[in-house]
Amino acid sequence: KGNCWGIYKYLCQYQGFWLHPSFLRGVVSAQQQFQAQPTDIILCSVPKAGTTWLKSLTFATITRTSYNDSTTPLLFKVPHDIVPFMELHHAQFFTNRDRGIPLLSTHVPYSSLPRSIIESGCKIVYICRDPKDSFVSLYHFIARILISRNAQPLGLYEAFELFCEGESFYGPYWDHVLGYWKASVEHPGRILFLKYEDMSDDTEFYVKKIAEFVGYPFSSEEQKNGVIERIVKMSSFEKLSNLEVNKTGVYGTPKTGFVENNTYFRKGKVGDWKNCLTAEMAAQLDQITMQKLSGSSLSL
Ligand code: A3P
């Protein structure tokens, strides 16, 4: 049961959230089989909140002694190929982990994470974003995919109405954010809760914070030598979006279909919703956000 999003039709509801069927299989299989270890680091996000960026920054941070700016795999692969999505290809994660890169990512809501992730005590880094910008980003992302497949994208207003009702990938958006927020308040040492806007404001500060949180802190020598600055530069929107691999490559699996890597890099700005949403639409989303987050001490 669900609504049609063109090619992305029939989202289905699973444990309170709207999932694409081909992701659902991966989620169920991860719930049944994924065995987390205490040293794993899981990068979690609500879609279009800066997942690609978080993957790049965290990967560059934890592999900084293995690679430099001219050897890092980030130059040759889209970050999603480097840090796999649990619900798409967690088998690749085991290979990475064996090589000492214990990084995995997921859009799965907190309440649906495999039990071993919660029980192992492994670190979770979550990123979210102003829902207005995430909605606009998601709308363009899906529209670009559909157009590239000669399919008709949903109109902005129809997509907006569905998003407000909670029917978007891994939506309701607010429930996703709140699930991780509440868990981060309960377990601050286990879950680091980040916002795209804060990260844009002072990326170096947050890279330092992520590094400390995941157990790879920067030494004062590294800080003096500009290592954090280099990681931020390497993972910047300008740098990543201009790499050949991200201009021309594709990402995906035969099951989910392939997406051009450049679809993950649109504008990379805070507040781009102003170019897309009417004042009424923005007010409607703000109103929902206020209602949903009331009493939570979180603001978006
Ligand atoms: P916009 O569509 O607003 O430009 P995700 O990675 O979760 O799919 O989110 C995609 C959003 O993050 C897009 O936002 C994209 O442009 C932005 N983004 C991708 N790489 C980024 C980077 N290195 N720095 C900042 N934003 C980035």
XYZ file of N, CA and C in Angstrom, residues 4 6 14-15 20-21 29 31 42 48 52 98 106 133 155 157 196 212 238 249 262 266 269-270 276 297:
78
model
N 2.203 6.712 -5.392
C 3.073 6.547 -6.546
C 4.029 7.730 -6.674
N 6.113 8.016 -9.440
C 6.680 7.687 -10.744
C 7.402 6.373 -10.639
N 6.864 0.368 6.885
C 7.477 -0.703 7.664
C 7.905 -0.123 9.012
N 7.392 -0.686 10.071
C 7.702 -0.244 11.434
C 7.553 1.269 11.583
N 11.227 2.243 0.339
C 11.151 1.695 -1.005
C 11.309 0.175 -0.872
N 10.478 -0.608 -1.605
C 10.533 -2.067 -1.421
C 11.929 -2.668 -1.584
N 16.868 -7.850 6.064
C 17.997 -8.784 6.133
C 19.072 -8.258 7.102
N 18.439 -6.434 9.743
C 17.884 -6.645 11.083
C 18.101 -8.079 11.546
N 28.759 3.771 12.825
C 27.616 3.771 11.906
C 27.206 5.219 11.638
N 19.018 13.154 2.299
C 19.306 14.506 1.825
C 19.679 15.479 2.943
N 26.423 12.182 2.141
C 27.609 12.070 1.279
C 28.787 12.828 1.919
N 37.506 -5.606 7.756
C 38.714 -6.439 7.803
C 39.958 -5.621 7.474
N 23.658 4.245 7.084
C 22.276 3.801 6.901
C 21.307 4.968 7.047
N 15.092 22.477 3.530
C 16.193 22.201 2.593
C 16.246 20.724 2.210
N 4.755 16.469 -9.383
C 4.796 17.922 -9.259
C 5.274 18.331 -7.881
N 4.108 20.474 -5.736
C 3.060 20.554 -4.706
C 2.623 19.172 -4.237
N 23.330 19.727 9.577
C 24.018 20.202 8.374
C 24.395 21.681 8.511
N 37.068 12.993 17.700
C 37.150 12.650 19.132
C 36.082 11.622 19.489
N 32.890 21.876 -3.301
C 33.611 22.300 -4.518
C 34.554 21.203 -4.979
N 30.562 9.401 -13.062
C 30.331 8.013 -12.613
C 28.891 7.746 -12.221
N 26.740 12.603 -9.929
C 26.559 14.055 -9.773
C 25.190 14.418 -9.181
N 24.319 18.856 -5.620
C 23.469 19.808 -6.326
C 23.990 21.225 -6.065
N 24.183 24.145 -0.274
C 24.034 25.427 0.450
C 22.963 25.318 1.540
N 23.097 26.187 2.541
C 22.055 26.294 3.568
C 21.031 27.318 3.077
N 12.822 27.809 -3.978
C 11.941 26.757 -4.482
C 10.559 26.766 -3.831
N 13.261 19.843 23.185
C 14.477 20.669 23.319
C 15.329 20.686 22.046
